[in-house]
CSV table of C-alpha atoms in Angstrom, one decimal:
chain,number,residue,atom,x,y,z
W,1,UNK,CA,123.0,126.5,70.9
W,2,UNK,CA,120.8,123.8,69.5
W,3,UNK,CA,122.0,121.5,71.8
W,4,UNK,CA,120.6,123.9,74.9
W,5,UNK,CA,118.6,121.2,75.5
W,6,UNK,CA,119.8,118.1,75.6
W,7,UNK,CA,122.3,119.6,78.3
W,8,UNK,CA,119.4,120.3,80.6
W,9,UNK,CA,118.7,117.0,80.1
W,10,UNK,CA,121.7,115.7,81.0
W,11,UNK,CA,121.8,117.4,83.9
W,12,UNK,CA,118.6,116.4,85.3
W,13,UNK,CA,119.7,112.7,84.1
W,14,UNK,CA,122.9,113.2,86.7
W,15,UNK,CA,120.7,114.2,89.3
W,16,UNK,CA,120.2,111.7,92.3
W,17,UNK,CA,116.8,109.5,92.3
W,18,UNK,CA,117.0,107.6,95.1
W,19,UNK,CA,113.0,106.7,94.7
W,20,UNK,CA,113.8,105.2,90.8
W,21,UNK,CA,117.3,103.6,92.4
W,22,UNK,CA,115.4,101.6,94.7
W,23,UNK,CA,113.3,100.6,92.5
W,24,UNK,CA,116.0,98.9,90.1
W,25,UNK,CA,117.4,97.5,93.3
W,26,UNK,CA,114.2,95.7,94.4
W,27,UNK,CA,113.5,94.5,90.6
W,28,UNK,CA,116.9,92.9,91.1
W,29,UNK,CA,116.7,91.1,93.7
W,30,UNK,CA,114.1,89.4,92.1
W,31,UNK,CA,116.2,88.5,88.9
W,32,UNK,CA,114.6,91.5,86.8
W,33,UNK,CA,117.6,94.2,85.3
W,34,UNK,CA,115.6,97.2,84.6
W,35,UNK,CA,119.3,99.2,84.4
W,36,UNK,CA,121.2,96.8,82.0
W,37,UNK,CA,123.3,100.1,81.6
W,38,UNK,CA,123.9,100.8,85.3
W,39,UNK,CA,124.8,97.3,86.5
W,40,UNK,CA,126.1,93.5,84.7
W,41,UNK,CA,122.4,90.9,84.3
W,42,UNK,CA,124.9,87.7,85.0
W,43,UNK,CA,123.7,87.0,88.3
W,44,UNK,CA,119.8,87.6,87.4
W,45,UNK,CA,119.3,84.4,86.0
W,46,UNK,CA,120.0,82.4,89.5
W,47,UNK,CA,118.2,85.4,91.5
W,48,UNK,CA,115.3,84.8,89.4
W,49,UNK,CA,115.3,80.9,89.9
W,50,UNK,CA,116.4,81.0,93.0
W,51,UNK,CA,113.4,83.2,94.5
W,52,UNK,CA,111.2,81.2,92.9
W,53,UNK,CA,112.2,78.2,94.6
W,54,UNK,CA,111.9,79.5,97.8
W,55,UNK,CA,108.6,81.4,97.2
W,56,UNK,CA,107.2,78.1,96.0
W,57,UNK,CA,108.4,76.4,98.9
W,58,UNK,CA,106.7,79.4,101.6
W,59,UNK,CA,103.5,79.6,99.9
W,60,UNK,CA,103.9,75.2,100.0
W,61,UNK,CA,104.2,75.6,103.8
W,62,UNK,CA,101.1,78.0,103.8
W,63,UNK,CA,99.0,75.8,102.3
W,64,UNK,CA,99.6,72.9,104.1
W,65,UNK,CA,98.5,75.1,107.6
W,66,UNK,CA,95.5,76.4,105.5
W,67,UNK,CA,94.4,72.6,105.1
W,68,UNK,CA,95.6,71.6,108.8
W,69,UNK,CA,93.5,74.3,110.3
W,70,UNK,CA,90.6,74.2,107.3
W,71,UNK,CA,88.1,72.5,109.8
W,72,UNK,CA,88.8,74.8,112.8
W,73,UNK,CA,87.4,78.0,111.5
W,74,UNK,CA,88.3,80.9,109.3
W,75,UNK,CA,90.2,83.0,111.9
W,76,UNK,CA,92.5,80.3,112.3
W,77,UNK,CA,94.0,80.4,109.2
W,78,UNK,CA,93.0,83.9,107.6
W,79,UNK,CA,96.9,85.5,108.2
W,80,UNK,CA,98.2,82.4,106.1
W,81,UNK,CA,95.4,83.0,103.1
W,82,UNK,CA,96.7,87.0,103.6
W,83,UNK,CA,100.6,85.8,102.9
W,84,UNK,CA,99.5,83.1,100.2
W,85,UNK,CA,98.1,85.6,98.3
W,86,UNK,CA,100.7,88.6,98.5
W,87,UNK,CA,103.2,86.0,97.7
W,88,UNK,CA,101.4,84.3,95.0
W,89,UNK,CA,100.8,88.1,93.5
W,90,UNK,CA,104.6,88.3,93.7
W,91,UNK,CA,105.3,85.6,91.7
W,92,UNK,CA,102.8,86.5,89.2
W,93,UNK,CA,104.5,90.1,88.6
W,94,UNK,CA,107.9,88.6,88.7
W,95,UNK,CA,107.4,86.3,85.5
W,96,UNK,CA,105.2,89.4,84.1
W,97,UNK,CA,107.8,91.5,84.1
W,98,UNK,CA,110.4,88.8,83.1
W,99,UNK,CA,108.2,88.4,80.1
W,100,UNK,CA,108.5,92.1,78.9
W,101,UNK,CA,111.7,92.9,80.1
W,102,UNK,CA,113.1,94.8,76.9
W,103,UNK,CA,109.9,96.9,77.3
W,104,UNK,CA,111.0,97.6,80.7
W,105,UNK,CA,114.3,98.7,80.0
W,106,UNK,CA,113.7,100.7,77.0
W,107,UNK,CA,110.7,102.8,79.4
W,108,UNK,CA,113.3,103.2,82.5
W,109,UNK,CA,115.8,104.2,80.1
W,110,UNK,CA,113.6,106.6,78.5
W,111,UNK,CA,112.1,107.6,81.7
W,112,UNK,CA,115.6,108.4,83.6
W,113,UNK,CA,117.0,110.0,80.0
W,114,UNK,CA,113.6,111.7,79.2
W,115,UNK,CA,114.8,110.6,75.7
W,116,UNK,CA,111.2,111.5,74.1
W,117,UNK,CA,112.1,115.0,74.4
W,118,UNK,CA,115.8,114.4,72.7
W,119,UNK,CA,116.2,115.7,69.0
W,120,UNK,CA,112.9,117.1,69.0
W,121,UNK,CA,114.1,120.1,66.7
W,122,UNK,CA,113.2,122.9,69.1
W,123,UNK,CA,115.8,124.2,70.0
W,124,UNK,CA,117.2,124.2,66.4
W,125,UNK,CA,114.7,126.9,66.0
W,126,UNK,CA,115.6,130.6,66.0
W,127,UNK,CA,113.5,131.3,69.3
W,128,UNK,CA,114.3,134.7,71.2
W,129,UNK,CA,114.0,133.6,74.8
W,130,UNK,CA,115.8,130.0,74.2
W,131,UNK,CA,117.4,130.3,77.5
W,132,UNK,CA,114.6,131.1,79.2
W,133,UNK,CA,112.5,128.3,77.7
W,134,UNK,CA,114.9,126.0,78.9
W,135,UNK,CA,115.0,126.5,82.3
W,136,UNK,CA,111.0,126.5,82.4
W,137,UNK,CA,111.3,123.0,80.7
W,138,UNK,CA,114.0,122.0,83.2
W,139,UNK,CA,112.1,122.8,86.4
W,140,UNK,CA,109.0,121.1,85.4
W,141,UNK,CA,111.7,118.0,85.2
W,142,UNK,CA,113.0,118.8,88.3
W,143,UNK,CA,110.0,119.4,90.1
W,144,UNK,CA,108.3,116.3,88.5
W,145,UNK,CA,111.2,113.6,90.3
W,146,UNK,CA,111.1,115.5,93.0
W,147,UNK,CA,107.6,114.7,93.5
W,148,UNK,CA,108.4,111.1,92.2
W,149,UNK,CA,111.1,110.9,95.0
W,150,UNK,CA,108.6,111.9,98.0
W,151,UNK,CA,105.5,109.2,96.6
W,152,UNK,CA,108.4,106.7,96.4
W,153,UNK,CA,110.2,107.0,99.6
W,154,UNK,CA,107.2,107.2,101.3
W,155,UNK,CA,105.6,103.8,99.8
W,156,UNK,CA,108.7,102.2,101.2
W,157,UNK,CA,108.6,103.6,104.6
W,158,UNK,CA,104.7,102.1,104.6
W,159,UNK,CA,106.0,98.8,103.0
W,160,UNK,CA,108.3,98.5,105.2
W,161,UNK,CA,106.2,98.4,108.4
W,162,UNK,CA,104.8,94.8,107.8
W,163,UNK,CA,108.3,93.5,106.5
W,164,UNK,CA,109.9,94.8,110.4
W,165,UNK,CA,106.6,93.1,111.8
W,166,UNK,CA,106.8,89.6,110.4
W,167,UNK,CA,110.8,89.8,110.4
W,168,UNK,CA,111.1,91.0,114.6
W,169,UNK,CA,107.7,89.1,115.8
W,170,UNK,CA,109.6,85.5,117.2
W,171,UNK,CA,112.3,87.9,118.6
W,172,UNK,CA,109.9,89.7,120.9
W,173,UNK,CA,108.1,86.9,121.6
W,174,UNK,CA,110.9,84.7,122.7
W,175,UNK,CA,111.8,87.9,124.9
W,176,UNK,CA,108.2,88.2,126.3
W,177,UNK,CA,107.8,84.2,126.7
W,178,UNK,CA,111.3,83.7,128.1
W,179,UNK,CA,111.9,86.8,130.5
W,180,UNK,CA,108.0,88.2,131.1
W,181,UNK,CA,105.5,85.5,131.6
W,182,UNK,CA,108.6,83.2,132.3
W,183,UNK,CA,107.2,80.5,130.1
W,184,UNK,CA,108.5,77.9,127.5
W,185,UNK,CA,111.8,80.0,125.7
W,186,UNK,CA,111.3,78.2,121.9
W,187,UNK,CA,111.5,80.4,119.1
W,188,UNK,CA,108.4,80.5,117.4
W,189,UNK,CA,107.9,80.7,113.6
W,190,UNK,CA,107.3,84.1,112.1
W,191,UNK,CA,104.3,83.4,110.7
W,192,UNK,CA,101.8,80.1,110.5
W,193,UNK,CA,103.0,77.5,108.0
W,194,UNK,CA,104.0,74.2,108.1
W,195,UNK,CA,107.2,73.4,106.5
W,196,UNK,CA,107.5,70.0,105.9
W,197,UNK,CA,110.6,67.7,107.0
W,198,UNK,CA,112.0,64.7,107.2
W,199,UNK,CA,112.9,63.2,111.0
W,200,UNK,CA,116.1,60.8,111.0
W,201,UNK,CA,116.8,59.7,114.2
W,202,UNK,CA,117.7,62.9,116.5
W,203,UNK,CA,118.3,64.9,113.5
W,204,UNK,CA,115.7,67.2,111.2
W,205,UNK,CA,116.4,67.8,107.5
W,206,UNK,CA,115.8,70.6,106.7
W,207,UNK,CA,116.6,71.7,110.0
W,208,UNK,CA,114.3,74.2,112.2
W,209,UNK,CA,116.9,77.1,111.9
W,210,UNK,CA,116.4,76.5,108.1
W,211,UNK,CA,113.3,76.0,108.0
W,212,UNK,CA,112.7,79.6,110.4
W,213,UNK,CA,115.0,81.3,108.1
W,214,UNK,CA,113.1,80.3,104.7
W,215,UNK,CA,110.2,81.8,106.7
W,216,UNK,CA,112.2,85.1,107.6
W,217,UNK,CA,112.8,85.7,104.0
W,218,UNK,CA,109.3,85.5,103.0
W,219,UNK,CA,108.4,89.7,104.2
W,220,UNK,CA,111.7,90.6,101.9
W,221,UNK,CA,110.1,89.0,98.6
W,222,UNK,CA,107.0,90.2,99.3
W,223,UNK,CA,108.3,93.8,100.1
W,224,UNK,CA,110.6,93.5,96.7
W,225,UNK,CA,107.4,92.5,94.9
W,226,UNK,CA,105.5,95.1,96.2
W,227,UNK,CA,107.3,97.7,96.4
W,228,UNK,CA,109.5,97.3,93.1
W,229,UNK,CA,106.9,96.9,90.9
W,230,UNK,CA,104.1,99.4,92.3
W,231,UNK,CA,107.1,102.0,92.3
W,232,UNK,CA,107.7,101.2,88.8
W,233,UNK,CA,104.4,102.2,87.4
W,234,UNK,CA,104.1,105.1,89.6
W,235,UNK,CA,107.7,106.1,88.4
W,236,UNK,CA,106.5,105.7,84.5
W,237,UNK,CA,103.3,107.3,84.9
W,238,UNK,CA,104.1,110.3,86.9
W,239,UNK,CA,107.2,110.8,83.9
W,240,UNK,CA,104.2,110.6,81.7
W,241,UNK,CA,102.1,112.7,83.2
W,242,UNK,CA,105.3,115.6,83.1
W,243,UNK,CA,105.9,115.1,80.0
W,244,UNK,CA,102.2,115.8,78.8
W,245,UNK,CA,102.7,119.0,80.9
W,246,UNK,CA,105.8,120.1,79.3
W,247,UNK,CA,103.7,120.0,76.0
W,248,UNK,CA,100.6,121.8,77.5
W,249,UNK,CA,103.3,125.2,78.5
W,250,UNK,CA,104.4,124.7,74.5
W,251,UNK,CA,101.4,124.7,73.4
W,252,UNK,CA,100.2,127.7,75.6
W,253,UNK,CA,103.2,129.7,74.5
W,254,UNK,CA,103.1,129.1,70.9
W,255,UNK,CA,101.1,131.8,70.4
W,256,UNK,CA,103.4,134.1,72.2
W,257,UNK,CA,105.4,136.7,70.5
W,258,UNK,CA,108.0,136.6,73.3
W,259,UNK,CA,108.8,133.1,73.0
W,260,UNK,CA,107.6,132.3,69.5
W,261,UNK,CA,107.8,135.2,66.3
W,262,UNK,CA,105.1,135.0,63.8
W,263,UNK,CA,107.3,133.8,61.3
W,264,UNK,CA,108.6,130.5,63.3
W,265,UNK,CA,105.0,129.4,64.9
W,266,UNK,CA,104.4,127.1,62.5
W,267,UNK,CA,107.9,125.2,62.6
W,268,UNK,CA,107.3,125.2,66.6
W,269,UNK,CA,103.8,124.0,66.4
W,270,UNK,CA,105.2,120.9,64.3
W,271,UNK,CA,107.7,120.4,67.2
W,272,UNK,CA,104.9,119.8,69.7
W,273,UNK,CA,102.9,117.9,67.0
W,274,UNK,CA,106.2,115.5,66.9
W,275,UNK,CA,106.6,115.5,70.8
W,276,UNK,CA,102.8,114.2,70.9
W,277,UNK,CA,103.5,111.9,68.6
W,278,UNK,CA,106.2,110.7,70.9
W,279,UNK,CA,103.9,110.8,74.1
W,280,UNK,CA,101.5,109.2,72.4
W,281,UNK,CA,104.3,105.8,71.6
W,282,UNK,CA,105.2,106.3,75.2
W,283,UNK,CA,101.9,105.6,76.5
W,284,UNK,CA,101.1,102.8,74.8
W,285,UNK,CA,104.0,101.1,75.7
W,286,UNK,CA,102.8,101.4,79.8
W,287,UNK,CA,99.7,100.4,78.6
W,288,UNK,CA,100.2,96.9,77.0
W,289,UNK,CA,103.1,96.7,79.9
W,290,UNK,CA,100.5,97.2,82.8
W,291,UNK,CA,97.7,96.2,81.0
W,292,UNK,CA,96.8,93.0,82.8
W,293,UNK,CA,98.9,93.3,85.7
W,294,UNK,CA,96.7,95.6,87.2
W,295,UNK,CA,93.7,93.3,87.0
W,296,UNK,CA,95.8,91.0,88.7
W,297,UNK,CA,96.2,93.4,91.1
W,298,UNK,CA,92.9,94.9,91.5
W,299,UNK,CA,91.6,91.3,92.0
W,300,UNK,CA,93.9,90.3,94.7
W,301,UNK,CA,94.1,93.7,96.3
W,302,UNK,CA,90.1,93.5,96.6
W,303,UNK,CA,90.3,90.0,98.6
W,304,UNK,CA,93.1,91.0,101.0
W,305,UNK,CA,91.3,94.2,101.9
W,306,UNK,CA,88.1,92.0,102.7
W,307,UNK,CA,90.2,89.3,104.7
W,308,UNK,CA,92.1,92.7,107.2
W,309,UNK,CA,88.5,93.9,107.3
W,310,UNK,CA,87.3,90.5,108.5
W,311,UNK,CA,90.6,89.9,110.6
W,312,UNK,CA,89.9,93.5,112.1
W,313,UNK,CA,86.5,92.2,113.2
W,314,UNK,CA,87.6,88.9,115.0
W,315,UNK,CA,90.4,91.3,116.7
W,316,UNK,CA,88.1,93.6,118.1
W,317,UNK,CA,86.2,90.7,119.4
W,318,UNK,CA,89.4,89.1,120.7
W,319,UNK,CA,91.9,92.0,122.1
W,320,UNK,CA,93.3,95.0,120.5
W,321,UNK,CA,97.1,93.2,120.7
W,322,UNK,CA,97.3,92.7,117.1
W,323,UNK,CA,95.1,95.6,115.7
W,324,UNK,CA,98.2,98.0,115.4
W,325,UNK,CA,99.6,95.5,113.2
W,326,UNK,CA,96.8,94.4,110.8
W,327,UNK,CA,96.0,98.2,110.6
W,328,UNK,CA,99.5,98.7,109.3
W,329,UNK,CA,99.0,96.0,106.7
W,330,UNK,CA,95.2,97.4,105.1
W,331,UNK,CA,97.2,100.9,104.8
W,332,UNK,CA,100.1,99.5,102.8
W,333,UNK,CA,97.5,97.5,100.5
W,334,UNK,CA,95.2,100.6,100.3
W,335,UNK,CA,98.2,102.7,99.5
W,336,UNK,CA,98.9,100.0,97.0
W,337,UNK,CA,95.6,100.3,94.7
W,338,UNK,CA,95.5,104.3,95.4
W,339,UNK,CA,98.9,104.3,94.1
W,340,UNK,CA,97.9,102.7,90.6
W,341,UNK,CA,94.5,105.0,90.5
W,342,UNK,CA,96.2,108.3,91.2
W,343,UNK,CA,98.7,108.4,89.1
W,344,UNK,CA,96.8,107.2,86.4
W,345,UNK,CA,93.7,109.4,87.1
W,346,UNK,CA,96.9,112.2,87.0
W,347,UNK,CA,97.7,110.9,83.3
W,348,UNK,CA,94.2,111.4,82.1
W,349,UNK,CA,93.6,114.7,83.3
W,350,UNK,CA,96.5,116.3,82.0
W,351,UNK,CA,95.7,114.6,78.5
W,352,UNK,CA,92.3,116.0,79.0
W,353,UNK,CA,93.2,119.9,79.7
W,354,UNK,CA,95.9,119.4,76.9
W,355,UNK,CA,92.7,119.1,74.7
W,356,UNK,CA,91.8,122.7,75.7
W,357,UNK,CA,95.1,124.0,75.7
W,358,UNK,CA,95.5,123.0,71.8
W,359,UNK,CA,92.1,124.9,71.2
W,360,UNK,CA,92.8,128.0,73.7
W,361,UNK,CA,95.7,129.3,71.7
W,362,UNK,CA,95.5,132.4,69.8
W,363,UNK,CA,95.0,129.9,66.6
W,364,UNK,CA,92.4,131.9,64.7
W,365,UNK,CA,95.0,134.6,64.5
W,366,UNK,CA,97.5,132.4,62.7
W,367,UNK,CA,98.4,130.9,59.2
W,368,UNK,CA,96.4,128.3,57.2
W,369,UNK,CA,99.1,125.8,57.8
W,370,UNK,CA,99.2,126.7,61.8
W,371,UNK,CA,95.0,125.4,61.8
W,372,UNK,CA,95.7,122.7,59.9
W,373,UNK,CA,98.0,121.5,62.6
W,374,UNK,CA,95.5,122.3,65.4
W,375,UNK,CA,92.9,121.0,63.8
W,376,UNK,CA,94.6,117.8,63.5
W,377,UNK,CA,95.8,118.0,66.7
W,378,UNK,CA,92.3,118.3,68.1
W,379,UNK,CA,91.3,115.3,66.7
W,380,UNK,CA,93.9,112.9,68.0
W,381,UNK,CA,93.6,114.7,71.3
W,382,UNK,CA,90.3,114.1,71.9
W,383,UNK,CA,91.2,110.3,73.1
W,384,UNK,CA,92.2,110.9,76.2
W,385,UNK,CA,95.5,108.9,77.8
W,386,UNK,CA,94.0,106.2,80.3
W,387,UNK,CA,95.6,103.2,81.5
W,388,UNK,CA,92.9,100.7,81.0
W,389,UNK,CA,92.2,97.6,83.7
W,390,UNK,CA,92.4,94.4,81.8
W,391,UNK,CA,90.4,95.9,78.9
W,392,UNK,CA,87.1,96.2,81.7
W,393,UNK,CA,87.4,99.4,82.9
W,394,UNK,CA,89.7,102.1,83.6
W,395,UNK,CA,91.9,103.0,86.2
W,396,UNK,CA,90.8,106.2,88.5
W,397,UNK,CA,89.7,108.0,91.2
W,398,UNK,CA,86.1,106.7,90.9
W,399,UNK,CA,87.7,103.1,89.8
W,400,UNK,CA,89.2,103.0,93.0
W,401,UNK,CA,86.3,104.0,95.0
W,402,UNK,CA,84.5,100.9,93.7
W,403,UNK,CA,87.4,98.5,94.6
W,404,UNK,CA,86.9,99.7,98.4
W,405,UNK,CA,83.2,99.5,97.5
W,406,UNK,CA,83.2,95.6,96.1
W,407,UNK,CA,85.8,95.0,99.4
W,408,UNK,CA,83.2,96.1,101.7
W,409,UNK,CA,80.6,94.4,100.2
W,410,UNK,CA,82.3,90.8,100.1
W,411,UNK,CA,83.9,91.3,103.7
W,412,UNK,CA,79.8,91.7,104.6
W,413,UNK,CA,79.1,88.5,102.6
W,414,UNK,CA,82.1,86.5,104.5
W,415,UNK,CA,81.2,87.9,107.7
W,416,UNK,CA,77.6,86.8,107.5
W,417,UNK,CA,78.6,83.4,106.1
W,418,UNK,CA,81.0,82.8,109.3
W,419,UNK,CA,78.4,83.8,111.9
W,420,UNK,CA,76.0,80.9,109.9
């Protein structure tokens, strides 16, 4: 019976995540093994080298049509700035994560495992409704990747949008040049850059098909970037945020004589006492892990939302043809930042009602030892959980009304400066 359980916890371990499953898959492709127990990290060493190469030699090509079109005007070369950017982010998170890879194993493992609530002595105890205790526990699990499935899945169908963009745009356009306007049929490049080559004789090394298919690639490291690692924190801080919820019902119910007799309360306040402990661990690991990152992030995410505001501007002076498109691409970097602030804004304000829930039990009712506990527990709860941005601020909802704030602001600035 004491291992009641850890076999809820199996079960909900078996269960299919298809949202944390894609996740590993796009970490891998990028050389980073978040499941070293899943699947063999011999091949992640060339991934890892490999994309690097060929992101270094895309964002190359970028910047040589940045400087070739530098004394046109801005519009010319603000789509290439856009990819420079998401790519160069890319890379950034990739050797990030690299860096603190053991930290990201041991917090997928203990994520997927819920291993914080293992041996937690609970369910050692004598409790009457043991059975029914678990099952509460195990829908709150259930429910909480359930929810982590649907934020997920949904990220990707957004991220994918651009990725199908970039990746079909010289095929339709071959198909409207060629057979609709009856025009030159040459397949363009997916996106503006300048990849240089070497002409010997008839013959181009690297050769334009290789040169258009290092181009292709580029949405696919992007997505993997994007989508792998912003996945990742929302995977680790919604876990969080369940497991802090999971000790807010223990706490409510430890003052219950139907789930907890008089004589046991103590014993089972201890148990939550030890599960904080464990939260507490568990969040400080996200925090040195994300730490930085997300200034990174923030930063980057704050320019690209000013360059598609400018870029819808110049559109609507232009044609609607591409607005569809560039529309597309704010969402996905909106969703991007809301992603980071909502979750974590979700972390903090379950730490903040578990402050009230550790003083809202029947406490003044119980034992000197059962006060003692609370009182203590009051005082470490009173820091609340938060997922700080570089050490400047912290990350939440009104955090990420200032980004859009600071984005508006600068895409004025840059408009003003361009009609000068």
């Amino acid at each position: 019976m004491q291992n009641m359980l850890e076999q809820e916890l199996q079960m909900i371990d078996d269960l299919p995540k298809p949202g944390l499953n894609w996740v590993e898959y796009s970490a891998y492709a990028l050389g980073i093994n978040l499941a070293p127990r899943k699947r063999t990290s011999w091949p992640c060493g060339f991934l890892r080298y490999f994309a690097l190469f060929v992101n270094l030699c895309i964002i190359y090509s970028l910047i040589q049509f940045i400087i070739a079109n530098y004394t046109i005007s801005f519009e010319a070369y603000v789509e290439a700035v856009l990819l420079t950017f998401q790519l160069s982010v890319g890379l950034v998170k990739m050797m990030h994560f690299h860096h603190f890879m053991d930290s990201c194993v041991e917090l997928v493992y203990t994520t997927e495992t819920t291993d914080v609530l293992k041996n937690l002595g609970l369910f050692e105890l004598d409790l009457p409704n043991r059975l029914k205790l678990r099952k509460a526990l195990g829908s709150i699990l259930f429910n909480n990747w359930q929810e982590i499935d649907r934020q997920v899945m949904f990220f990707f169908k957004i991220v994918c949008m651009p990725v199908l963009y970039y990746t079909m745009r010289p095929y339709f356009q071959y198909i409207y040049d060629c057979y609709i306007i009856h025009d030159t049929c040459e397949m363009t490049l997916t996106y503006p850059a300048i990849v240089p080559f070497m002409q010997l004789g008839n013959y181009q090394i690297p050769s334009y098909s290789v040169r258009f298919f290092l181009l292709q690639s580029g949405p696919f490291w992007c997505f993997f970037a994007v989508f792998g690692f912003n996945s990742l924190f929302v995977v680790l801080t919604r876990h969080e945020a369940c497991l802090i919820e999971i000790l807010r019902y223990l706490v409510q119910h430890s003052t219950s004589d139907s789930v907890v007799p008089k004589s046991l309360r103590v014993p089972y306040l201890r148990c939550c006492a030890r599960l904080f402990a464990r939260i507490s661990r568990h969040h400080a690991q996200i925090e040195n892990l994300f730490k930085y990152i997300i200034l990174v992030q923030c930063v980057i995410s704050s320019i690209l939302i000013c360059m598609l505001l400018y870029k819808i501007s110049t559109i609507m002076e232009v044609g609607w043809v591409w607005m569809g498109m560039i529309m597309v691409y704010l969402v996905t970097i909106t969703l991007e930042i809301s992603l980071y602030n909502v979750n974590a804004q979700k972390v903090e304000t379950q730490s903040e009602l578990l402050f009230f829930d550790w003083y809202n039990c029947a406490w003044y009712n119980e034992s000197e030892d059962f006060k003692f506990i609370i009182k203590l527990m009051l005082m470490f709860s009173r820091k609340t959980f938060v997922l700080s941005v570089g050490g400047f601020t912290n990350l939440s909802h009104k955090f990420l009304v200032q980004v859009f704030r600071t984005s508006g602001n600068f895409f004025l600035l840059l408009r003003n400066m361009n009609n000068k």
